[in-house]
């Protein structure tokens, strides 16, 4: 699974947690636990993220926010519910404004228990999530695989025989174009770079021929 | 005159660990008006008093906020103890004070880190949080949890700290004092940090009074306001005077919190030297039947805890009013006329705890 050797980036959203899990998520990235040494970065942009960490349960007000962040993330993506509130509502389950765990709104792949979830548990949950991420990547339909990934796979499959296309042209067409360009470039260079009269004359002659 | 635009800020924003939404009305680069909207993490936990018996409710109140969790638990206990007319053994009060001041150190270090992250000083953020882990280790050794450790109960504390352990804590704090001084010197002396904070978002003393600012925000504007002066816990027996600054800008707010960091270390040291032997809890009789308001100085400022009992095992009403709630009007005031680029700084320097605010 080559995909998981790349560093996943996470995005974190606080559903309606008490902060306990949020600060533990941040503690994972700071020197004591230091998940950043593996290149795991807490990004603020959903479009850069692979893993969506949600702490706290969902309520009417933030359902749309959670959904929007989830929808903006590119495939493949996984959701990790951090803490007991994100899993089921936890101690706040019976509150009038709590709708329940995050899985009532978006699909959740890994549940991390704890109140507050310990950094070790959160890291463990993310590592579990990486397997799911790799699996999702493998099962993705080919059409939705990104261009760079497709190119990479082709390199492996056909032993470096890649069809390069530049502005929609194949390699052969491109070679012809380049050859043509070289001819015209040589002419133009001759025309513009020369300050002596001969070149100017030849240019004039050409123009004259065209007119004829 | 430029065109007026409304820029949404939050609820999901890189500098915010928690969701708050601001509609920033801007003209050119300066903010004319900021319209806050909150309610993204409202849970309605006050209503849970009807479902949890009053000794159990402390677990819920501790989860008002994960950062100042111990203080919330203490505030609730104080409120119910006042309702019951209970006298708490002095050793329990001293232990509560030690844990509360440790919470303050952890909270302020956390905030310093977030502030550094806010102005893009990543390594400073990492160092703040590295030092903070020492405090979390002390929590784990003494109470068993890292952030929410449920050690406060109505009538006392659940666990005792041995005298040797208390001395160990003082030793540990002495160990990090030098590191912390190195760290905070960067905040106070570094040219680029100063230029980011000095003179930004000044709140005058008059405004702070009118808008009822609390905690470090009020103290940075020159208002002498600290609930610890009222004499709860072990504070009457300790040498304590609030840290006051007068400039009222982001730098002053930062400085107040840094001074409090060291003050808390001193307070813990003094409390450990004076702690009496004795019980750590008392047995309580009966159910709360009156009304009582307790006040606490949280790391972010003054918090109220109101409880109303009706003689049964369930409280009739419980109300928490938290410091960030009181500081939002001050924030909106300072946001008027500031640069768009300073908005994260201003939001961060009131030390917003949205989870507290919305409960």
Coordinates of C-alpha atoms in Angstrom, one line a residue:
Chain A
X1 CA 0.0 0.0 0.0
X2 CA 2.1 2.8 -1.3
X3 CA -0.7 5.3 -0.4
X4 CA -0.2 5.3 3.4
X5 CA 3.5 5.9 3.1
X6 CA 2.5 9.5 2.4
X7 CA 1.8 11.7 5.4
X8 CA -1.9 12.2 6.0
X9 CA -3.1 15.7 6.8
X10 CA -5.8 16.1 9.3
X11 CA -8.6 18.7 9.8
X12 CA -10.2 19.1 13.1
X13 CA -13.6 20.4 14.0
X14 CA -15.1 20.9 17.4
X15 CA -18.7 19.7 17.2
X16 CA -19.9 20.5 20.7
X17 CA -17.2 19.1 22.8
X18 CA -16.0 20.5 26.1
X19 CA -12.5 21.3 24.7
X20 CA -10.9 18.4 26.6
X21 CA -10.6 16.3 23.4
X22 CA -9.7 19.3 21.3
X23 CA -6.7 20.2 23.4
X24 CA -5.7 16.5 23.4
X25 CA -5.9 16.4 19.6
X26 CA -3.5 19.4 19.6
X27 CA -1.3 17.7 22.2
X28 CA -0.8 14.8 19.8
X29 CA 1.0 17.2 17.4
X30 CA 3.2 18.9 20.0
X31 CA 6.6 17.7 21.3
X32 CA 5.5 15.2 23.9
X33 CA 3.7 12.9 21.4
X34 CA 4.9 14.7 18.2
X35 CA 2.8 13.2 15.4
X36 CA 4.2 16.0 13.2
X37 CA 7.5 14.2 12.9
X38 CA 5.6 11.8 10.6
X39 CA 4.4 14.7 8.5
X40 CA 0.9 14.7 10.0
X41 CA -0.2 18.3 9.9
X42 CA -3.2 19.9 11.3
X43 CA -4.5 21.9 8.4
X44 CA -7.3 24.4 8.4
X45 CA -8.4 23.7 4.9
X46 CA -10.7 20.9 4.1
X47 CA -9.4 20.6 0.6
X48 CA -6.0 19.7 1.9
X49 CA -7.1 17.1 4.4
X50 CA -7.3 13.3 4.3
X51 CA -8.6 12.7 7.8
X52 CA -11.4 14.5 9.5
X53 CA -11.2 14.5 13.3
X54 CA -14.5 15.4 14.9
X55 CA -14.7 16.0 18.6
X56 CA -18.0 16.3 20.4
X57 CA -21.5 15.5 19.3
X58 CA -23.6 17.2 16.7
X59 CA -26.5 19.6 17.2
X60 CA -28.9 21.5 14.8
X61 CA -26.6 24.5 14.5
X62 CA -23.4 22.6 13.4
X63 CA -24.8 19.8 11.3
X64 CA -24.4 21.9 8.1
X65 CA -20.9 22.9 9.1
X66 CA -19.8 19.3 9.7
X67 CA -21.5 18.2 6.4
X68 CA -19.8 21.0 4.5
X69 CA -16.4 20.2 5.8
X70 CA -16.9 16.5 5.0
X71 CA -18.1 17.2 1.5
X72 CA -15.3 19.6 0.7
X73 CA -12.7 17.0 1.5
X74 CA -11.3 15.2 -1.6
X75 CA -11.6 11.4 -1.9
X76 CA -10.4 9.1 -0.3
X77 CA -11.2 10.4 3.2
X78 CA -11.8 9.0 6.6
X79 CA -13.7 10.3 9.6
X80 CA -12.4 9.7 13.1
X81 CA -14.8 10.4 16.0
X82 CA -12.6 11.4 18.9
X83 CA -14.0 11.0 22.4
X84 CA -17.2 9.5 23.8
X85 CA -19.3 12.6 22.9
X86 CA -18.5 12.2 19.2
X87 CA -19.1 8.5 19.4
X88 CA -22.5 8.5 21.1
X89 CA -23.2 11.8 22.8
X90 CA -21.5 10.7 26.1
X91 CA -22.4 12.5 29.2
X92 CA -24.4 15.0 27.2
X93 CA -26.5 12.4 25.5
X94 CA -29.6 13.4 27.3
X95 CA -29.2 17.1 26.7
X96 CA -32.0 18.7 24.7
X97 CA -29.7 20.2 22.1
X98 CA -27.6 17.1 21.4
X99 CA -28.6 15.0 18.5
X100 CA -26.1 12.2 19.2
X101 CA -22.8 11.0 17.8
X102 CA -21.2 12.2 14.6
X103 CA -22.3 9.1 12.8
X104 CA -25.9 10.4 12.7
X105 CA -24.7 13.0 10.1
X106 CA -21.7 11.6 8.3
X107 CA -20.2 8.1 8.0
X108 CA -17.6 7.5 10.7
X109 CA -14.7 5.0 10.1
X110 CA -12.9 4.9 13.5
X111 CA -14.3 5.6 17.0
X112 CA -11.8 6.7 19.7
X113 CA -13.3 6.3 23.2
X114 CA -12.4 8.3 26.3
X115 CA -13.4 11.3 28.2
X116 CA -11.2 13.1 27.4
X117 CA -9.6 10.8 24.8
X118 CA -5.9 10.4 25.6
X119 CA -3.4 11.4 23.0
X120 CA -2.1 7.8 22.8
X121 CA -5.7 6.7 22.0
X122 CA -6.1 9.4 19.4
X123 CA -2.8 8.5 17.6
X124 CA -3.9 4.8 17.8
X125 CA -7.2 5.7 16.2
X126 CA -5.5 7.6 13.4
X127 CA -3.1 4.8 12.7
X128 CA -6.1 2.4 12.5
X129 CA -7.8 4.9 10.2
X130 CA -4.8 4.8 7.8
X131 CA -5.6 1.2 6.9
X132 CA -9.1 2.2 6.1
X133 CA -7.8 5.1 4.1
X134 CA -5.5 2.7 2.1
X135 CA -8.4 0.3 1.5
X136 CA -10.6 3.2 0.3
X137 CA -7.9 4.3 -2.0
X138 CA -7.6 0.8 -3.5
X139 CA -11.3 0.5 -4.0
X140 CA -11.7 3.9 -5.7
X141 CA -13.2 3.8 -9.2
X142 CA -10.5 4.6 -11.8
X143 CA -12.3 7.6 -13.2
X144 CA -12.0 9.4 -9.9
X145 CA -8.4 8.6 -9.4
X146 CA -6.4 11.8 -9.7
X147 CA -4.3 12.5 -12.8
X148 CA -1.0 12.3 -11.0
X149 CA -1.9 8.9 -9.4
X150 CA -3.0 7.6 -12.8
X151 CA 0.3 8.6 -14.3
X152 CA 2.2 7.0 -11.4
X153 CA 0.3 3.7 -11.9
X154 CA 1.0 3.7 -15.6
X155 CA 4.7 4.1 -15.0
X156 CA 4.6 1.0 -12.9
X157 CA 2.4 -1.0 -15.3
X158 CA 4.0 -0.3 -18.6
X159 CA 7.6 0.0 -17.5
X160 CA 8.1 3.7 -18.1
X161 CA 6.3 3.6 -21.5
X162 CA 4.1 6.7 -20.9
X163 CA 2.2 8.4 -23.6
X164 CA 3.1 12.0 -23.0
X165 CA 0.6 14.5 -24.2
X166 CA 1.4 18.2 -24.4
X167 CA -1.5 20.4 -25.2
X168 CA -3.3 17.4 -26.5
X169 CA -0.5 16.3 -28.9
X170 CA 1.2 12.9 -28.8
X171 CA 5.0 12.6 -28.6
X172 CA 5.3 12.2 -32.4
X173 CA 3.2 15.2 -33.2
X174 CA 5.1 17.1 -30.7
X175 CA 8.5 16.1 -32.2
X176 CA 7.3 17.3 -35.6
X177 CA 6.1 20.6 -34.1
X178 CA 9.4 21.1 -32.3
X179 CA 11.3 20.4 -35.6
X180 CA 9.1 23.0 -37.4
X181 CA 9.5 25.4 -34.6
X182 CA 13.3 25.0 -34.7
X183 CA 13.2 25.9 -38.4
X184 CA 11.1 29.0 -37.9
X185 CA 13.0 29.9 -34.8
X186 CA 16.3 29.8 -36.7
X187 CA 14.8 32.0 -39.3
X188 CA 13.4 34.5 -36.9
X189 CA 16.6 34.6 -34.9
X190 CA 18.4 35.3 -38.1
X191 CA 16.0 38.0 -38.9
X192 CA 15.8 39.8 -35.6
X193 CA 19.2 39.4 -34.1
X194 CA 21.1 40.5 -37.2
X195 CA 21.7 44.2 -37.3
X196 CA 23.6 44.2 -40.6
X197 CA 21.9 45.1 -43.8
X198 CA 22.1 41.6 -45.4
X199 CA 19.7 40.1 -42.9
X200 CA 17.3 43.1 -43.4
X201 CA 17.6 42.6 -47.1
X202 CA 16.8 38.9 -46.9
X203 CA 13.8 39.8 -44.8
X204 CA 12.7 42.3 -47.4
X205 CA 13.2 39.7 -50.1
X206 CA 11.1 37.2 -48.3
X207 CA 8.4 39.7 -47.8
X208 CA 8.6 40.6 -51.4
X209 CA 8.4 37.0 -52.5
X210 CA 5.3 36.5 -50.4
X211 CA 3.7 39.5 -52.0
X212 CA 4.5 38.0 -55.4
Chain B
X1 CA -13.7 55.3 0.5
X2 CA -13.8 51.6 -0.4
X3 CA -16.6 49.3 -0.9
X4 CA -18.1 47.6 2.2
X5 CA -17.8 43.9 2.3
X6 CA -18.8 41.3 4.8
X7 CA -16.2 38.6 5.5
X8 CA -17.3 35.6 7.5
X9 CA -14.8 34.5 10.2
X10 CA -15.3 31.0 11.5
X11 CA -16.8 28.8 12.7
X12 CA -14.1 26.6 11.3
X13 CA -11.0 28.7 11.1
X14 CA -7.3 27.8 11.4
X15 CA -6.6 30.0 14.4
X16 CA -9.7 28.8 16.3
X17 CA -9.7 25.5 18.0
X18 CA -13.3 26.1 18.8
X19 CA -16.2 27.4 16.7
X20 CA -17.3 31.0 16.9
X21 CA -18.6 32.9 14.0
X22 CA -18.0 36.6 13.4
X23 CA -19.4 38.6 10.5
X24 CA -16.7 41.2 9.8
X25 CA -18.0 44.3 8.0
X26 CA -14.8 45.7 6.4
X27 CA -14.0 48.7 4.3
X28 CA -10.6 48.5 2.6
X29 CA -8.5 46.7 5.2
X30 CA -10.1 47.9 8.4
X31 CA -13.0 46.3 10.3
X32 CA -16.0 48.7 10.8
X33 CA -18.1 46.3 12.8
X34 CA -18.0 42.7 14.0
X35 CA -21.2 40.8 14.5
X36 CA -20.7 37.7 16.6
X37 CA -23.0 34.7 16.5
X38 CA -22.6 31.9 18.9
X39 CA -24.4 28.7 19.5
X40 CA -22.5 26.1 17.6
X41 CA -21.6 24.1 20.7
X42 CA -24.6 24.7 22.9
X43 CA -25.5 21.5 24.7
X44 CA -27.9 22.6 27.4
X45 CA -26.1 20.9 30.2
X46 CA -27.8 23.1 32.9
X47 CA -31.0 21.1 32.2
X48 CA -29.2 17.9 33.3
X49 CA -29.7 18.9 36.9
X50 CA -33.2 17.4 36.5
X51 CA -31.7 14.1 35.6
X52 CA -28.6 13.9 37.7
X53 CA -28.6 13.9 41.5
X54 CA -26.6 16.8 43.0
X55 CA -23.5 14.8 44.0
X56 CA -23.3 13.4 40.5
X57 CA -23.9 16.7 38.8
X58 CA -20.3 17.7 39.5
X59 CA -19.1 15.3 36.7
X60 CA -21.3 17.2 34.2
X61 CA -20.2 20.6 35.4
X62 CA -16.6 19.6 35.1
X63 CA -17.3 19.1 31.4
X64 CA -18.5 22.7 30.9
X65 CA -14.9 23.2 29.7
X66 CA -12.0 20.9 29.4
X67 CA -9.3 23.5 30.0
X68 CA -10.5 25.0 33.3
X69 CA -12.3 21.8 34.2
X70 CA -11.2 21.7 37.9
X71 CA -12.3 25.3 38.5
X72 CA -15.8 24.6 37.2
X73 CA -16.1 21.5 39.4
X74 CA -14.9 23.6 42.4
X75 CA -17.3 26.4 41.6
X76 CA -20.3 24.0 41.5
X77 CA -19.2 22.3 44.8
X78 CA -18.8 25.7 46.4
X79 CA -22.3 26.6 45.4
X80 CA -23.9 23.5 46.7
X81 CA -21.7 23.5 49.8
X82 CA -23.0 27.1 50.5
X83 CA -26.5 25.8 50.0
X84 CA -26.0 23.1 52.6
X85 CA -24.0 25.4 54.9
X86 CA -21.1 22.9 55.0
X87 CA -17.7 23.8 56.4
X88 CA -14.9 22.3 54.3
X89 CA -11.7 21.1 56.0
X90 CA -8.8 23.4 55.5
X91 CA -6.6 20.7 53.9
X92 CA -9.2 20.1 51.2
X93 CA -9.3 23.9 50.5
X94 CA -5.5 24.0 50.2
X95 CA -5.5 21.0 47.9
X96 CA -8.2 22.6 45.8
X97 CA -6.2 25.8 45.6
X98 CA -3.1 23.8 44.4
X99 CA -5.0 22.0 41.7
X100 CA -6.7 25.2 40.6
X101 CA -3.5 27.1 40.3
X102 CA -1.9 24.3 38.4
X103 CA -4.9 24.5 36.1
X104 CA -4.2 28.2 35.7
X105 CA -0.6 27.5 34.7
X106 CA -1.7 24.9 32.2
X107 CA -4.4 27.1 30.8
X108 CA -2.1 30.1 30.4
X109 CA 0.7 28.0 28.8
X110 CA -1.9 26.6 26.4
X111 CA -3.1 30.1 25.6
X112 CA 0.5 31.4 25.0
X113 CA 1.0 28.5 22.6
X114 CA -2.2 29.3 20.7
X115 CA -1.3 33.0 20.5
X116 CA 2.1 32.1 19.1
X117 CA 0.4 29.8 16.6
X118 CA -2.0 32.7 15.8
X119 CA 0.8 35.0 14.7
X120 CA 2.7 32.2 13.0
X121 CA 5.5 31.5 15.4
X122 CA 5.2 27.8 15.3
X123 CA 8.3 26.9 17.4
X124 CA 7.1 29.1 20.2
X125 CA 3.8 27.2 20.1
X126 CA 5.6 23.9 20.4
X127 CA 7.7 25.0 23.3
X128 CA 4.7 26.4 25.3
X129 CA 2.9 23.1 24.9
X130 CA 6.1 21.1 25.8
X131 CA 6.3 22.9 29.1
X132 CA 2.6 22.5 29.6
X133 CA 2.9 18.7 29.5
X134 CA 4.8 18.9 32.8
X135 CA 1.7 20.2 34.4
X136 CA -0.4 17.6 32.8
X137 CA 2.0 14.9 34.2
X138 CA 1.4 16.4 37.7
X139 CA -2.3 16.1 37.2
X140 CA -2.0 12.5 36.1
X141 CA 0.3 11.6 39.0
X142 CA -1.9 13.2 41.6
X143 CA -5.4 12.8 40.3
X144 CA -5.3 10.2 37.5
X145 CA -6.5 12.2 34.5
X146 CA -4.8 14.6 32.1
X147 CA -7.4 17.2 31.4
X148 CA -10.6 16.2 33.1
X149 CA -9.7 14.6 36.4
X150 CA -12.8 14.7 38.6
X151 CA -11.0 15.1 41.9
X152 CA -13.3 17.7 43.4
X153 CA -16.5 16.6 45.1
X154 CA -19.2 18.2 47.1
X155 CA -17.8 18.2 50.7
X156 CA -14.1 18.1 49.9
X157 CA -11.7 16.4 47.5
X158 CA -11.6 12.8 46.4
X159 CA -7.8 12.2 46.7
X160 CA -5.1 13.4 49.0
X161 CA -1.7 14.4 47.9
X162 CA 1.1 13.2 50.3
X163 CA 3.5 15.8 51.7
X164 CA 6.4 14.3 49.8
X165 CA 4.4 14.5 46.6
X166 CA 3.6 18.1 47.3
X167 CA 7.3 18.9 47.7
X168 CA 7.9 17.0 44.4
X169 CA 5.4 19.3 42.7
X170 CA 7.2 22.4 44.0
X171 CA 10.5 20.9 42.8
X172 CA 9.0 20.2 39.4
X173 CA 7.7 23.7 39.1
X174 CA 11.1 25.1 40.1
X175 CA 12.5 23.0 37.3
X176 CA 10.3 24.5 34.7
X177 CA 10.5 28.1 36.0
X178 CA 13.7 28.8 34.1
X179 CA 12.4 27.3 30.9
X180 CA 9.2 29.2 31.2
X181 CA 11.1 32.5 31.8
X182 CA 13.0 31.8 28.6
X183 CA 9.8 31.2 26.7
X184 CA 7.9 34.2 28.1
X185 CA 10.9 36.5 27.4
X186 CA 10.4 35.8 23.7
X187 CA 6.8 37.1 24.1
X188 CA 7.8 40.1 26.0
X189 CA 11.1 41.1 24.4
X190 CA 11.2 39.8 20.8
X191 CA 10.8 42.7 18.3
X192 CA 8.6 40.9 15.8
X193 CA 6.3 39.6 18.6
X194 CA 6.1 43.0 20.2
X195 CA 5.3 44.7 16.9
X196 CA 2.4 42.2 16.4
X197 CA 1.0 42.8 19.9
X198 CA 1.9 46.3 21.1
X199 CA -0.8 49.0 20.6
X200 CA -3.1 46.5 18.9
X201 CA -6.7 46.4 20.1
X202 CA -6.4 48.7 23.1
X203 CA -9.3 48.7 25.5
X204 CA -9.6 51.7 27.7
X205 CA -10.3 51.4 31.4
X206 CA -13.6 53.2 30.9
X207 CA -14.7 50.8 28.1
X208 CA -13.6 47.8 30.1
X209 CA -15.7 49.0 33.0
X210 CA -18.7 49.8 30.9
X211 CA -18.6 46.5 29.0
X212 CA -18.1 44.5 32.2
X213 CA -14.9 42.9 31.1
X214 CA -13.5 40.3 33.5
X215 CA -10.3 38.5 34.3
X216 CA -7.0 39.2 32.5
X217 CA -8.8 41.4 29.9
X218 CA -10.1 43.7 32.7
X219 CA -6.8 43.6 34.6
X220 CA -4.8 44.5 31.5
X221 CA -6.9 47.6 31.2
X222 CA -6.1 48.7 34.8
X223 CA -9.1 47.4 36.7
X224 CA -8.4 45.8 40.0
X225 CA -10.7 42.8 39.8
X226 CA -9.9 39.4 41.0
X227 CA -12.3 37.0 42.8
X228 CA -9.4 35.5 44.6
X229 CA -9.3 38.6 46.7
X230 CA -12.7 37.7 48.1
X231 CA -11.2 35.0 50.2
X232 CA -12.3 31.6 49.1
X233 CA -10.3 28.4 49.2
X234 CA -6.8 29.0 50.7
X235 CA -6.3 32.4 49.1
X236 CA -6.9 34.4 52.4
X237 CA -3.9 32.7 53.9
X238 CA -1.7 33.3 50.9
X239 CA 0.2 36.3 49.9
X240 CA -1.7 37.4 46.9
X241 CA -2.2 40.6 45.0
X242 CA -3.6 40.7 41.4
X243 CA -1.4 41.4 38.4
X244 CA -2.4 44.7 36.9
X245 CA -1.3 46.4 33.6
X246 CA -2.7 49.7 32.3
X247 CA -2.1 49.8 28.5
X248 CA -5.1 47.5 27.7
X249 CA -3.7 46.3 24.4
X250 CA -2.8 42.8 23.3
X251 CA 0.6 43.1 24.7
X252 CA -0.7 44.1 28.1
X253 CA -3.1 41.1 28.1
X254 CA -0.3 38.8 27.2
X255 CA 1.9 40.3 30.0
X256 CA -0.8 39.9 32.6
X257 CA -1.1 36.3 31.8
X258 CA 2.6 35.8 31.9
X259 CA 2.9 37.4 35.3
X260 CA 0.1 35.3 36.5
X261 CA 1.9 32.2 35.3
X262 CA 4.8 32.9 37.7
X263 CA 2.4 34.1 40.4
X264 CA 0.6 30.8 40.3
X265 CA 3.9 29.0 40.8
X266 CA 4.6 31.2 43.8
X267 CA 1.1 30.6 45.2
X268 CA 1.5 26.8 44.9
X269 CA 4.9 27.0 46.6
X270 CA 3.4 29.0 49.5
X271 CA 0.3 26.8 49.8
X272 CA 2.5 23.7 50.0
X273 CA 4.6 25.3 52.8
X274 CA 1.5 26.2 54.8
X275 CA -0.8 23.2 54.1
X276 CA -2.3 21.8 57.4
X277 CA -2.8 18.1 58.2
X278 CA -6.3 16.8 58.6
X279 CA -9.3 15.4 56.8
X280 CA -9.9 16.0 53.1
X281 CA -13.7 15.7 53.1
X282 CA -16.7 15.9 55.4
X283 CA -19.9 13.9 55.4
X284 CA -22.8 15.9 54.2
X285 CA -26.3 15.6 55.6
X286 CA -29.6 16.6 53.9
X287 CA -30.3 18.0 50.5
X288 CA -29.8 21.6 49.3
X289 CA -32.9 23.7 49.8
X290 CA -31.9 27.3 49.3
X291 CA -30.3 29.5 46.7
X292 CA -26.6 30.2 46.6
X293 CA -24.2 32.0 44.2
X294 CA -20.6 31.1 44.2
X295 CA -17.9 33.0 42.3
X296 CA -14.6 31.7 41.1
X297 CA -11.6 33.3 39.4
X298 CA -11.1 31.0 36.4
X299 CA -8.0 31.5 34.2
X300 CA -10.2 33.5 31.9
X301 CA -11.9 35.6 34.6
X302 CA -14.8 35.6 36.9
X303 CA -17.4 32.8 36.7
X304 CA -20.7 32.5 38.6
X305 CA -22.3 29.3 39.8
X306 CA -25.9 29.6 40.9
X307 CA -27.7 26.7 42.5
X308 CA -31.3 26.5 43.7
X309 CA -32.4 23.4 45.7
X310 CA -35.9 22.3 46.7
X311 CA -35.0 19.8 49.4
X312 CA -34.9 16.8 47.0
X313 CA -32.0 14.9 45.5
X314 CA -32.3 17.0 42.4
X315 CA -31.5 20.7 42.2
X316 CA -34.2 22.8 40.8
X317 CA -32.0 25.2 38.8
X318 CA -28.3 25.4 38.1
X319 CA -26.8 28.3 36.2
X320 CA -23.2 28.9 35.1
X321 CA -22.1 32.3 33.8
X322 CA -18.6 32.1 32.3
X323 CA -15.9 34.6 31.7
X324 CA -15.7 34.5 27.9
X325 CA -19.4 35.3 27.8
X326 CA -18.6 38.5 29.7
X327 CA -15.6 39.4 27.5
X328 CA -17.4 39.1 24.1
X329 CA -18.8 42.7 24.3
X330 CA -15.2 43.9 25.0
X331 CA -14.0 41.9 22.0
X332 CA -16.6 43.4 19.7
X333 CA -15.6 46.8 20.9
X334 CA -11.9 46.3 20.2
X335 CA -12.6 44.8 16.8
X336 CA -14.1 48.0 15.6
X337 CA -11.5 49.9 13.6
X338 CA -8.8 47.2 13.7
X339 CA -7.0 45.8 10.7
X340 CA -8.3 42.6 9.2
X341 CA -5.0 41.0 9.8
X342 CA -5.2 41.7 13.5
X343 CA -8.6 40.0 14.0
X344 CA -7.1 36.6 15.0
X345 CA -4.9 38.4 17.5
X346 CA -7.8 40.2 19.1
X347 CA -10.0 37.1 19.2
X348 CA -7.2 35.1 20.8
X349 CA -6.2 37.7 23.4
X350 CA -9.5 37.5 25.2
X351 CA -8.7 33.8 25.5
X352 CA -12.0 32.6 24.1
X353 CA -13.4 29.5 25.6
X354 CA -16.5 28.9 23.5
X355 CA -17.4 25.7 25.2
X356 CA -17.7 27.6 28.5
X357 CA -19.7 30.3 26.8
X358 CA -22.3 28.2 25.3
X359 CA -22.3 25.2 27.7

